Coordinates of C-alpha atoms in Angstrom, one line a residue:
M1 CA -10.7 115.3 -7.1
R2 CA -9.2 114.6 -3.8
R3 CA -8.5 111.0 -2.7
H4 CA -9.0 109.6 0.8
Q5 CA -6.6 107.0 2.2
A6 CA -7.9 104.3 4.6
I7 CA -6.4 104.5 8.1
K8 CA -4.3 101.4 8.9
D9 CA -4.9 99.4 12.2
S10 CA -1.3 98.4 13.1
F11 CA -2.3 96.7 16.3
L12 CA -4.8 94.4 14.6
E13 CA -2.3 93.5 11.9
N14 CA 0.4 92.7 14.4
R15 CA -2.0 90.5 16.3
I16 CA -3.1 88.6 13.2
F17 CA 0.6 88.0 12.3
L18 CA 1.5 86.9 15.8
S19 CA -1.5 84.4 15.8
R20 CA -0.5 82.9 12.5
T21 CA 3.1 82.6 13.7
V22 CA 2.1 80.7 16.8
V23 CA -0.1 78.4 14.8
L24 CA 2.7 77.6 12.4
F25 CA 5.1 77.1 15.3
I26 CA 2.7 74.7 17.0
L27 CA 2.2 72.9 13.7
M28 CA 5.9 72.6 13.2
L29 CA 6.3 71.3 16.7
L30 CA 3.7 68.7 16.1
L31 CA 5.3 67.6 12.8
I32 CA 8.8 67.5 14.4
S33 CA 7.4 65.5 17.3
G34 CA 5.7 63.1 15.0
L35 CA 8.9 62.7 13.0
I36 CA 10.9 62.1 16.2
A37 CA 8.3 59.6 17.4
R38 CA 8.4 57.8 14.2
L39 CA 12.2 57.7 14.2
I40 CA 12.2 56.4 17.8
Y41 CA 9.6 53.7 16.8
L42 CA 11.6 52.6 13.7
Q43 CA 14.9 52.5 15.5
V44 CA 13.9 51.2 18.9
A45 CA 10.4 49.7 19.2
G46 CA 10.2 48.4 15.6
H47 CA 13.9 47.6 15.2
S48 CA 13.5 43.8 15.3
R49 CA 10.7 43.8 12.7
Y50 CA 12.2 46.1 10.2
H51 CA 15.7 44.7 10.7
G52 CA 14.1 41.3 9.9
M53 CA 12.4 42.7 6.8
A54 CA 15.6 44.3 5.6
T55 CA 17.5 41.1 6.2
N56 CA 14.8 39.1 4.4
N57 CA 15.3 41.3 1.4
R58 CA 19.0 40.4 1.5
I59 CA 18.8 36.8 2.8
K60 CA 16.6 34.0 1.6
V61 CA 15.9 31.0 3.9
T62 CA 15.3 27.9 1.8
S63 CA 14.5 24.4 2.8
V64 CA 17.0 21.6 2.1
P65 CA 15.3 18.2 1.4
P66 CA 16.4 15.2 3.5
T67 CA 17.6 12.0 2.0
R68 CA 14.9 9.3 2.1
G69 CA 15.6 6.2 4.0
I70 CA 16.5 2.9 2.2
I71 CA 14.3 -0.2 2.3
Y72 CA 16.0 -3.6 2.5
D73 CA 14.8 -7.1 2.5
K74 CA 15.7 -9.5 5.3
N75 CA 19.0 -10.4 3.7
G76 CA 20.1 -6.8 3.2
L77 CA 19.2 -6.6 -0.5
I78 CA 18.0 -3.1 -1.5
L79 CA 14.4 -2.9 -2.5
A80 CA 14.1 1.0 -2.6
E81 CA 17.1 3.3 -3.1
N82 CA 17.9 6.9 -4.1
L83 CA 19.8 7.5 -7.3
P84 CA 21.3 10.8 -8.5
S85 CA 19.4 12.6 -11.2
Y86 CA 19.0 16.0 -12.8
S87 CA 15.9 18.0 -12.6
L88 CA 14.8 21.2 -14.4
E89 CA 13.6 23.7 -11.7
I90 CA 12.0 27.2 -11.8
I91 CA 12.1 30.0 -9.2
P92 CA 8.9 32.0 -9.9
E93 CA 10.0 35.3 -8.3
Q94 CA 12.9 35.5 -10.7
I95 CA 10.7 35.3 -13.8
D96 CA 8.7 38.2 -15.2
D97 CA 6.5 36.3 -17.7
M98 CA 5.9 32.7 -16.5
D99 CA 3.7 31.7 -19.5
D100 CA 6.3 32.9 -22.0
T101 CA 9.1 31.0 -20.1
L102 CA 7.1 27.8 -20.0
L103 CA 6.2 28.0 -23.7
R104 CA 9.9 28.6 -24.7
L105 CA 11.0 25.7 -22.4
Q106 CA 8.4 23.5 -23.9
L107 CA 9.6 24.2 -27.4
A108 CA 13.3 23.9 -26.6
L109 CA 13.1 20.6 -24.6
A110 CA 9.9 19.1 -26.2
I111 CA 8.2 19.0 -22.8
P112 CA 4.8 17.2 -22.9
E113 CA 1.8 19.5 -22.2
E114 CA 0.7 17.3 -19.2
K115 CA 4.1 18.2 -17.5
I116 CA 3.4 21.9 -18.0
E117 CA -0.1 21.5 -16.6
S118 CA 1.2 19.5 -13.6
F119 CA 3.7 22.2 -12.9
K120 CA 1.1 24.9 -12.9
K121 CA -1.0 22.9 -10.5
H122 CA 1.8 22.0 -8.1
R123 CA 3.4 25.5 -7.9
K124 CA 0.4 26.7 -5.8
R125 CA 1.7 24.9 -2.8
Y126 CA 5.2 26.6 -2.9
K127 CA 6.4 30.0 -2.0
H128 CA 7.4 32.3 -4.9
F129 CA 11.1 32.0 -4.0
D130 CA 11.1 28.2 -3.9
S131 CA 12.8 26.1 -6.6
I132 CA 10.0 24.1 -8.1
P133 CA 10.7 21.1 -10.4
L134 CA 9.3 21.1 -13.9
L135 CA 11.1 18.1 -15.3
M136 CA 12.8 15.3 -13.3
Q137 CA 15.2 12.6 -14.5
L138 CA 16.6 14.7 -17.4
S139 CA 18.6 12.8 -20.0
N140 CA 22.2 13.8 -20.7
T141 CA 20.9 15.2 -24.1
D142 CA 18.4 17.4 -22.4
V143 CA 21.0 18.7 -19.9
A144 CA 23.4 19.6 -22.7
R145 CA 20.6 21.2 -24.7
F146 CA 19.5 23.4 -21.8
A147 CA 23.1 24.3 -21.0
V148 CA 23.4 26.1 -24.3
L149 CA 20.2 28.1 -23.7
R150 CA 20.6 28.7 -20.0
H151 CA 21.4 32.4 -20.4
T152 CA 18.1 33.0 -22.0
F153 CA 16.1 31.5 -19.1
P154 CA 16.6 33.6 -15.9
G155 CA 15.1 31.8 -12.9
V156 CA 15.4 28.4 -14.6
D157 CA 18.2 26.0 -13.7
I158 CA 19.2 22.4 -13.5
H159 CA 19.8 20.8 -10.1
A160 CA 21.2 17.5 -9.0
R161 CA 18.7 15.6 -6.9
L162 CA 18.3 12.1 -5.5
I163 CA 15.3 10.3 -7.0
R164 CA 13.6 7.1 -5.7
H165 CA 14.3 3.9 -7.6
Y166 CA 13.0 0.4 -7.2
P167 CA 15.5 -2.2 -8.6
Y168 CA 13.0 -5.1 -8.4
A169 CA 10.2 -3.2 -10.1
E170 CA 7.2 -5.5 -10.7
L171 CA 8.4 -8.1 -8.2
T172 CA 7.9 -5.9 -5.2
A173 CA 5.6 -3.1 -6.5
H174 CA 2.6 -3.8 -4.2
V175 CA 4.4 -4.6 -1.0
V176 CA 7.2 -2.0 -1.1
G177 CA 5.0 0.5 -2.9
Y178 CA 6.2 3.7 -4.5
V179 CA 6.5 7.5 -3.9
G180 CA 4.7 10.0 -6.2
R181 CA 4.1 13.7 -6.5
I182 CA 2.1 15.2 -3.5
N183 CA -1.5 15.8 -4.5
E184 CA -4.1 18.3 -3.4
Q185 CA -5.7 16.0 -0.8
E186 CA -2.4 15.1 0.8
I187 CA -1.4 18.8 1.0
K188 CA -4.3 19.4 3.4
V189 CA -3.1 16.8 5.9
I190 CA 0.7 16.7 5.8
P191 CA 2.8 19.1 8.0
A192 CA 3.7 21.9 5.6
A193 CA 7.0 22.8 7.2
E194 CA 8.3 19.2 6.9
Y195 CA 7.4 19.0 3.2
R196 CA 8.4 22.4 2.1
S197 CA 11.3 21.1 0.0
I198 CA 9.9 17.6 -0.5
H199 CA 8.0 16.9 -3.7
T200 CA 7.0 13.3 -3.3
I201 CA 5.3 11.1 -0.7
G202 CA 4.7 7.4 -0.1
K203 CA 1.6 6.3 -1.9
I204 CA 1.2 2.6 -1.1
G205 CA 2.9 -0.3 0.6
V206 CA 5.8 0.1 3.0
E207 CA 6.5 3.6 1.4
R208 CA 3.2 4.8 2.7
A209 CA 2.9 2.9 5.9
Y210 CA 6.4 4.1 7.1
E211 CA 6.4 7.5 5.4
D212 CA 7.1 9.3 8.7
V213 CA 10.1 7.1 9.3
L214 CA 11.5 7.1 5.8
R215 CA 11.0 10.8 5.0
G216 CA 13.5 12.4 7.4
H217 CA 13.5 16.0 8.4
A218 CA 14.2 19.0 6.2
G219 CA 17.2 21.3 6.8
Y220 CA 17.5 25.1 6.1
S221 CA 20.0 27.2 4.2
E222 CA 20.5 31.0 4.5
I223 CA 21.5 32.5 1.1
E224 CA 22.7 36.1 0.7
T225 CA 21.3 37.7 -2.4
N226 CA 21.9 41.0 -4.3
A227 CA 19.3 43.6 -5.3
Q228 CA 18.2 41.5 -8.2
G229 CA 17.6 38.4 -5.9
K230 CA 20.5 36.4 -7.3
P231 CA 22.5 34.3 -4.8
I232 CA 25.8 35.7 -3.7
N233 CA 26.9 33.6 -0.7
E234 CA 25.7 30.9 1.7
L235 CA 25.7 32.4 5.2
G236 CA 24.6 29.4 7.2
K237 CA 23.1 26.0 6.9
I238 CA 21.2 23.5 9.2
E239 CA 21.8 20.1 7.7
P240 CA 18.7 18.0 7.0
I241 CA 18.2 14.8 9.0
P242 CA 18.1 11.8 6.6
G243 CA 15.3 9.3 6.9
A244 CA 15.7 6.0 8.7
D245 CA 16.4 2.7 6.9
V246 CA 13.7 0.0 7.1
Y247 CA 14.6 -3.7 7.0
L248 CA 11.7 -5.9 6.0
T249 CA 11.0 -9.6 6.8
L250 CA 10.5 -10.1 3.1
D251 CA 12.9 -12.5 1.3
V252 CA 13.1 -11.1 -2.2
A253 CA 14.7 -14.3 -3.6
L254 CA 11.8 -16.3 -2.3
Q255 CA 9.5 -13.6 -3.6
K256 CA 10.9 -14.2 -7.1
V257 CA 10.3 -18.0 -6.7
A258 CA 6.6 -17.4 -5.9
Y259 CA 6.2 -14.7 -8.7
D260 CA 7.8 -17.0 -11.3
A261 CA 5.8 -20.0 -10.1
L262 CA 2.5 -18.2 -10.8
A263 CA 3.6 -18.1 -14.4
E264 CA 0.7 -17.1 -16.7
Y265 CA -1.8 -16.8 -13.8
N266 CA -2.8 -13.7 -11.9
G267 CA -3.2 -14.1 -8.2
A268 CA -1.5 -13.9 -4.9
V269 CA 1.1 -15.8 -2.8
V270 CA 1.7 -15.2 0.9
A271 CA 4.2 -17.0 3.0
L272 CA 4.7 -16.4 6.7
D273 CA 7.6 -17.2 9.0
L274 CA 6.0 -19.3 11.7
E275 CA 8.7 -18.5 14.2
T276 CA 8.1 -14.8 14.1
G277 CA 5.0 -14.0 12.1
G278 CA 7.1 -12.0 9.6
V279 CA 6.0 -12.0 6.0
L280 CA 8.5 -13.9 3.8
V281 CA 6.5 -13.6 0.5
Q282 CA 3.8 -11.1 -0.5
V283 CA 3.2 -11.5 -4.2
S284 CA 0.3 -9.8 -6.0
K285 CA 0.2 -10.5 -9.7
A286 CA -0.5 -8.9 -12.2
S287 CA 2.0 -6.1 -11.2
F288 CA 3.4 -2.9 -12.6
N289 CA 6.7 -0.9 -12.7
P290 CA 6.6 1.5 -9.7
N291 CA 9.4 3.6 -11.2
L292 CA 6.9 5.1 -13.6
F293 CA 5.2 6.9 -10.8
V294 CA 8.2 8.5 -9.1
S295 CA 8.6 11.6 -11.3
G296 CA 5.0 11.7 -12.5
I297 CA 3.4 9.0 -14.7
S298 CA 2.2 10.0 -18.1
H299 CA -1.5 9.9 -18.9
T300 CA -0.9 7.3 -21.5
D301 CA 1.0 4.9 -19.2
Y302 CA -1.5 5.4 -16.4
N303 CA -4.5 4.8 -18.6
A304 CA -2.9 1.6 -19.9
L305 CA -2.4 0.3 -16.4
N306 CA -5.8 1.5 -15.1
S307 CA -7.8 0.0 -18.1
S308 CA -5.9 -3.3 -18.2
K309 CA -8.1 -6.4 -17.8
N310 CA -5.4 -7.9 -15.6
K311 CA -5.8 -5.0 -13.0
P312 CA -2.1 -4.6 -12.3
L313 CA -2.7 -1.7 -9.8
F314 CA -5.0 -3.9 -7.6
D315 CA -3.3 -5.3 -4.6
R316 CA -4.7 -8.8 -4.4
V317 CA -2.9 -9.8 -1.2
L318 CA -4.5 -7.0 1.0
R319 CA -7.6 -6.1 -1.0
G320 CA -8.5 -9.2 -3.1
Q321 CA -11.5 -11.0 -1.6
Y322 CA -12.1 -14.6 -2.8
P323 CA -14.3 -17.5 -1.8
P324 CA -11.9 -19.9 0.2
G325 CA -13.4 -23.0 -1.4
S326 CA -12.2 -26.3 0.1
T327 CA -9.3 -24.7 1.9
L328 CA -11.9 -24.0 4.6
K329 CA -12.6 -27.7 5.2
P330 CA -9.8 -28.3 7.8
F331 CA -11.3 -25.5 9.9
I332 CA -14.8 -26.9 9.6
G333 CA -13.5 -30.3 10.4
L334 CA -11.8 -29.0 13.5
A335 CA -15.0 -27.2 14.5
G336 CA -16.8 -30.5 14.3
L337 CA -14.3 -32.1 16.6
E338 CA -14.2 -29.2 19.1
Y339 CA -18.0 -29.1 19.4
K340 CA -18.1 -32.9 19.6
I341 CA -20.4 -33.1 16.6
T342 CA -18.3 -35.8 15.1
N343 CA -15.1 -37.7 15.6
M344 CA -12.3 -39.0 13.3
H345 CA -13.9 -42.5 13.0
Q346 CA -17.5 -41.5 12.3
T347 CA -18.3 -42.3 8.7
L348 CA -20.7 -41.2 6.0
F349 CA -21.6 -42.5 2.6
C350 CA -21.0 -40.1 -0.3
P351 CA -23.0 -40.9 -3.4
G352 CA -21.8 -37.8 -5.2
Y353 CA -24.5 -35.4 -4.0
Y354 CA -26.3 -34.3 -0.8
Q355 CA -30.0 -33.5 -0.2
L356 CA -31.6 -31.8 2.7
P357 CA -34.5 -33.7 4.3
N358 CA -37.7 -33.5 2.2
K359 CA -35.9 -31.4 -0.5
S360 CA -35.3 -32.4 -4.1
H361 CA -32.3 -30.1 -4.7
K362 CA -29.0 -31.9 -5.0
Y363 CA -25.9 -30.3 -3.6
R364 CA -23.2 -31.8 -5.8
D365 CA -19.8 -33.2 -4.9
W366 CA -16.9 -32.3 -7.2
K367 CA -16.6 -36.1 -7.8
K368 CA -19.9 -36.8 -9.5
W369 CA -19.8 -40.6 -8.8
G370 CA -19.0 -40.0 -5.1
H371 CA -16.3 -41.0 -2.7
G372 CA -18.1 -43.9 -1.0
K373 CA -17.7 -44.4 2.7
V374 CA -15.7 -41.5 4.2
N375 CA -14.7 -40.3 7.7
S376 CA -13.1 -36.9 8.6
D377 CA -9.6 -37.9 7.6
I378 CA -10.7 -39.3 4.2
A379 CA -13.0 -36.3 3.6
I380 CA -10.1 -33.9 4.0
T381 CA -7.7 -36.0 2.1
Q382 CA -10.0 -36.4 -0.9
S383 CA -11.8 -33.1 -0.3
C384 CA -15.3 -34.8 -0.1
D385 CA -18.0 -32.0 -0.3
V386 CA -20.8 -34.3 0.8
Y387 CA -19.1 -35.0 4.2
F388 CA -18.8 -31.3 4.9
Y389 CA -22.4 -30.5 3.7
D390 CA -23.6 -32.9 6.4
L391 CA -21.1 -31.7 9.1
S392 CA -22.0 -28.1 8.4
L393 CA -25.7 -28.8 8.7
A394 CA -25.1 -30.5 12.1
L395 CA -22.9 -27.6 13.3
G396 CA -25.3 -24.8 12.2
I397 CA -24.3 -21.4 10.9
D398 CA -24.0 -19.9 14.4
K399 CA -21.3 -22.4 15.5
I400 CA -19.5 -22.2 12.2
S401 CA -19.4 -18.4 12.2
S402 CA -18.3 -18.2 15.8
F403 CA -15.5 -20.8 15.4
L404 CA -14.1 -19.3 12.1
H405 CA -14.1 -15.9 13.7
K406 CA -11.5 -17.2 16.2
F407 CA -9.1 -17.9 13.3
G408 CA -9.4 -14.3 12.0
F409 CA -11.9 -14.9 9.2
G410 CA -13.9 -11.8 8.5
Q411 CA -11.3 -9.5 10.2
R412 CA -8.2 -7.6 9.2
T413 CA -5.0 -9.3 10.1
G414 CA -3.5 -6.2 11.7
I415 CA -0.5 -6.2 9.4
D416 CA 1.6 -3.0 9.5
L417 CA 0.4 -1.9 6.0
K418 CA -2.5 0.3 5.0
G419 CA -5.6 -0.5 2.9
E420 CA -6.3 -4.1 4.1
K421 CA -9.8 -5.5 3.5
S422 CA -11.5 -7.6 6.2
G423 CA -13.1 -10.2 3.9
L424 CA -16.6 -11.5 4.9
L425 CA -17.6 -14.1 7.4
P426 CA -21.4 -14.5 7.0
S427 CA -23.7 -15.1 10.0
R428 CA -27.4 -15.2 10.7
E429 CA -27.2 -11.6 12.0
W430 CA -25.1 -10.4 9.1
K431 CA -27.7 -11.5 6.6
R432 CA -30.5 -10.0 8.6
V433 CA -28.8 -6.6 8.7
N434 CA -27.3 -6.5 5.2
R435 CA -29.8 -8.5 3.2
E436 CA -32.9 -8.1 5.4
Q437 CA -33.5 -11.9 4.9
A438 CA -33.6 -15.0 7.1
W439 CA -30.8 -17.5 7.0
F440 CA -31.5 -20.8 5.1
Q441 CA -30.1 -24.3 5.6
G442 CA -28.8 -24.5 2.1
E443 CA -26.6 -21.4 2.8
T444 CA -25.1 -23.3 5.8
L445 CA -24.2 -26.2 3.5
I446 CA -22.3 -24.1 0.9
T447 CA -20.7 -22.0 3.7
G448 CA -19.2 -25.3 5.0
I449 CA -17.3 -25.9 1.7
G450 CA -16.1 -22.3 1.4
Q451 CA -18.6 -21.0 -1.0
G452 CA -21.7 -18.7 -0.7
F453 CA -21.1 -15.4 1.0
T454 CA -17.7 -16.2 2.5
Q455 CA -14.8 -14.0 1.3
V456 CA -11.2 -14.1 2.4
T457 CA -8.1 -12.2 1.5
P458 CA -4.9 -14.2 0.7
L459 CA -3.2 -12.7 3.7
Q460 CA -6.2 -13.6 5.9
L461 CA -6.1 -17.2 4.6
A462 CA -2.3 -17.4 5.3
R463 CA -2.8 -16.1 8.8
A464 CA -5.5 -18.7 9.5
T465 CA -3.2 -21.5 8.1
A466 CA -0.3 -20.3 10.3
T467 CA -2.6 -20.2 13.4
L468 CA -3.6 -23.8 12.7
A469 CA 0.0 -24.8 12.2
K470 CA 0.8 -23.3 15.6
Q471 CA -2.0 -25.2 17.1
G472 CA -4.1 -22.2 18.1
Q473 CA -1.4 -19.6 18.6
I474 CA -2.7 -16.6 16.6
V475 CA -0.1 -15.4 14.2
T476 CA -0.2 -11.7 13.5
P477 CA 1.7 -10.9 10.3
Y478 CA 4.1 -8.0 10.0
I479 CA 6.5 -6.7 7.3
A480 CA 8.9 -4.3 9.1
E481 CA 11.6 -6.1 11.1
R482 CA 14.0 -3.4 12.0
I483 CA 14.4 0.4 11.7
I484 CA 17.9 1.9 11.7
D485 CA 18.1 5.6 12.3
E486 CA 21.6 7.1 12.0
G487 CA 23.2 3.8 13.2
R488 CA 20.7 3.5 16.1
E489 CA 18.1 0.7 16.1
I490 CA 14.5 1.8 16.8
E491 CA 12.3 -0.8 18.4
V492 CA 9.5 -2.0 16.2
K493 CA 6.6 -3.2 18.3
H494 CA 4.8 -6.3 17.1
P495 CA 1.4 -7.4 18.4
A496 CA 1.4 -9.8 21.4
Q497 CA 0.5 -13.3 20.4
K498 CA -2.8 -14.7 21.6
N499 CA -4.1 -18.2 21.8
I500 CA -7.3 -20.1 20.8
Q501 CA -8.2 -22.7 23.3
L502 CA -8.1 -26.0 21.3
K503 CA -7.8 -29.6 22.2
P504 CA -4.3 -30.7 21.1
K505 CA -5.5 -34.1 19.9
N506 CA -8.2 -32.5 17.7
V507 CA -5.6 -30.2 16.1
Q508 CA -3.2 -33.1 15.5
D509 CA -5.9 -35.2 13.9
I510 CA -6.7 -32.4 11.4
I511 CA -3.0 -31.8 10.7
G512 CA -2.6 -35.5 10.1
A513 CA -5.4 -35.4 7.5
M514 CA -3.7 -32.4 5.8
V515 CA -0.5 -34.4 5.7
H516 CA -2.4 -37.1 3.9
V517 CA -3.6 -34.6 1.3
V518 CA 0.0 -34.4 0.2
H519 CA 1.5 -37.7 1.1
S520 CA -1.3 -40.2 0.8
P521 CA -1.7 -42.1 -2.5
R522 CA -5.3 -40.7 -2.8
G523 CA -4.4 -37.2 -1.6
T524 CA -5.5 -34.4 -3.9
A525 CA -2.0 -32.8 -3.8
K526 CA 0.1 -36.0 -3.8
R527 CA 2.3 -35.0 -6.7
I528 CA 4.1 -32.2 -4.8
A529 CA 5.5 -34.7 -2.3
K530 CA 8.0 -35.9 -4.8
G531 CA 11.7 -35.4 -3.9
I532 CA 11.3 -34.2 -0.3
D533 CA 12.3 -35.9 2.9
Y534 CA 9.9 -34.0 5.2
Q535 CA 6.1 -33.8 5.3
I536 CA 3.9 -31.0 4.1
A537 CA 0.5 -30.4 5.5
G538 CA -1.8 -28.9 3.0
K539 CA -5.3 -28.5 1.6
T540 CA -6.4 -27.9 -2.0
G541 CA -9.3 -25.8 -3.0
T542 CA -11.3 -24.5 -6.0
A543 CA -13.6 -21.5 -5.8
Q544 CA -16.4 -21.0 -8.2
V545 CA -16.4 -17.8 -10.2
Y546 CA -20.0 -18.4 -11.3
T547 CA -22.7 -20.8 -10.3
V548 CA -23.5 -23.9 -12.4
K549 CA -27.2 -24.6 -12.7
Q550 CA -28.7 -27.7 -11.2
D551 CA -29.2 -29.4 -14.6
E552 CA -25.9 -28.2 -16.1
E553 CA -22.5 -29.8 -16.0
Y554 CA -19.2 -27.9 -15.4
N555 CA -17.0 -28.4 -18.5
E556 CA -13.8 -26.5 -18.2
Q557 CA -12.9 -26.6 -21.9
D558 CA -16.2 -25.0 -22.9
I559 CA -15.9 -22.1 -20.4
A560 CA -14.2 -18.8 -21.1
F561 CA -10.9 -18.5 -19.2
N562 CA -12.1 -15.6 -17.1
M563 CA -15.1 -17.7 -15.9
R564 CA -13.1 -20.7 -14.7
D565 CA -12.8 -21.5 -11.1
H566 CA -10.0 -20.1 -9.0
A567 CA -7.3 -22.5 -7.7
L568 CA -6.3 -22.4 -4.1
F569 CA -3.9 -24.1 -1.8
I570 CA -2.8 -23.7 1.8
A571 CA 0.1 -25.5 3.4
F572 CA 2.7 -25.5 6.2
A573 CA 5.9 -27.4 6.6
P574 CA 7.6 -29.4 8.1
A575 CA 4.3 -30.8 9.5
N576 CA 5.9 -32.0 12.7
N577 CA 7.8 -28.7 13.4
P578 CA 6.3 -26.0 11.1
K579 CA 8.6 -23.2 9.9
I580 CA 6.6 -21.7 7.1
A581 CA 2.9 -21.3 6.2
V582 CA 1.8 -20.5 2.6
A583 CA -1.5 -19.5 0.9
V584 CA -1.9 -19.4 -2.8
I585 CA -4.7 -18.2 -5.1
A586 CA -4.3 -18.6 -8.8
E587 CA -7.1 -16.8 -10.5
H588 CA -9.0 -19.0 -13.0
G589 CA -6.5 -21.8 -12.4
S590 CA -9.4 -24.3 -12.1
H591 CA -7.6 -26.9 -10.0
G592 CA -5.9 -26.4 -6.6
S593 CA -4.1 -29.7 -7.0
S594 CA -2.3 -29.1 -10.3
V595 CA -1.9 -25.3 -10.3
A596 CA -1.9 -23.8 -6.8
A597 CA -0.3 -26.6 -4.9
P598 CA 2.9 -26.7 -7.0
I599 CA 3.3 -22.9 -6.5
A600 CA 3.2 -23.4 -2.7
A601 CA 5.5 -26.4 -2.9
A602 CA 8.1 -24.3 -4.9
V603 CA 8.1 -21.7 -2.1
I604 CA 8.3 -24.2 0.7
K605 CA 11.0 -26.3 -0.9
Q606 CA 13.2 -23.3 -1.6
Y607 CA 12.7 -21.8 1.8
L608 CA 13.5 -25.1 3.7
A609 CA 16.4 -25.8 1.4
E610 CA 17.9 -22.3 2.3
K611 CA 17.2 -23.0 6.0
S612 CA 19.1 -26.3 5.8
G613 CA 21.9 -24.8 3.7
L614 CA 21.0 -26.8 0.6
L615 CA 21.0 -25.2 -2.9
D616 CA 18.6 -27.6 -4.7
E617 CA 16.1 -26.1 -7.1
Y618 CA 12.7 -27.5 -7.4
P619 CA 10.2 -27.4 -10.3
A620 CA 7.4 -24.8 -9.9
K621 CA 4.9 -26.5 -12.3
Q622 CA 3.6 -30.0 -12.5
S623 CA 0.9 -31.9 -14.5
R624 CA -2.7 -31.1 -13.9
K625 CA -5.1 -33.1 -11.7
H626 CA -8.4 -32.1 -10.2
E627 CA -8.6 -31.0 -6.6

């Protein structure tokens, strides 16, 4: 059988081959062009970006924390300082199994579970190459124990840090404040770049109010690393700028006198320098140790403070609101003179109670058998309630509210600290808006003796007392006197002083009556005048914690301690040339004369002794006597 062979088409085959060759050539040109374009982009157009990325793989830029500024009292004593300490820190990017590392550390160093949980929560705000503290203030034992195990914990190391310390602890806790770990709410509002390497922030007091000044500015360090990310060499460094130092008006020695004089009582003492408005004393008691908060307070310690019946975390000076009691009477008396409702010679008979016309209810005087015939001077000297019931009714709530407002009642003082309360100055309009009720005459009466709706803070009461001492020159308290930044003083602006228009004779008459409170044989605070050769102008007060019914009698011995009246006293001295004004509130102290007045006297005597170069010490406690 004969086979037939197909005839080849050479031309067609050559054409197909040539077409495929051209296509492949074009494809090769395109690929080569793309490669050339990519090389040009990488080496020219994208040079900066990829050079930076390569550099970042080799060089780590880390923040360097600044040194926090020091806080001093007016005499240069340190109230807040930085002490060297060791902290156990972790760099997450150098750890393969974080949970395993934390578990082994916990077992090796007996780390509380709450510290582990706190670390997990706080690490979210840091970058993976940041060094994040797990434990602060390590003991020498812990440092030695970890040193033995260090080779088994890559990415974990001990660093020397400066940690905040408060040498006076409870004595200055509320006014100086403290720093603590930055929380989630604070993270949302603080400048992230400034706090990259800073783990704490001012929480209360001066530490919070002057955070921006005290904090300083972070620096940066460029560290060369190997392929495993371990540091090899420091290539460059921008030094951090330390925080400025803050000098306060506070006199810590005088602060201790006031704190100790309060003795077993909780309460507040505020003293103002009448020449400047600076706060000399700002005591809130009960208090706490602020050093507990610096590196993270334990749940046990915090719960103990938070649940204490003494409320040590509560700042009574700025946030405590109390009825002013009879300490309001000099201001009501001055209102009566200014509005010409009464004069210093006009008298009234006090039978021990007061009744509104056609009313059976008796508004009692603290002296149940009465004071007899009294005028304005005697009424302030002996703290006659009946006189001020009658005067308040004649004034009316509108005049009372308007006049007291001029002295700063019902308003924040404007001190350079945060968290201040404004107290409460009642008025006809206030009650209508807040209680949806009309104002009653009986409420005017009790307002005139510092009871009812009226609420004041100790700082507010001290400011009003200082303004009276300065005869109407409004004193705005402040705490920061000077700020020193790298040897250069930064100006601290204090509010301009304003004046209340008052008749000098009226003010002098009221001050004269307040002098009689201390120096008259029948004055309610006569016992504190012993041993001084100058005059103190003062006013005692008691503030009811609960209301005694009409048919009941107040018997201090039968009442639980926490239901007893608060004891108050306001004063300034010397009366003829005032240098210092003081306000004292002793919670459940019952009597302003025997409890609060000696506390104020201890502060005044110590301060004026220091001013005159004397070194005498004066007793802080004296025998009890009713207001």
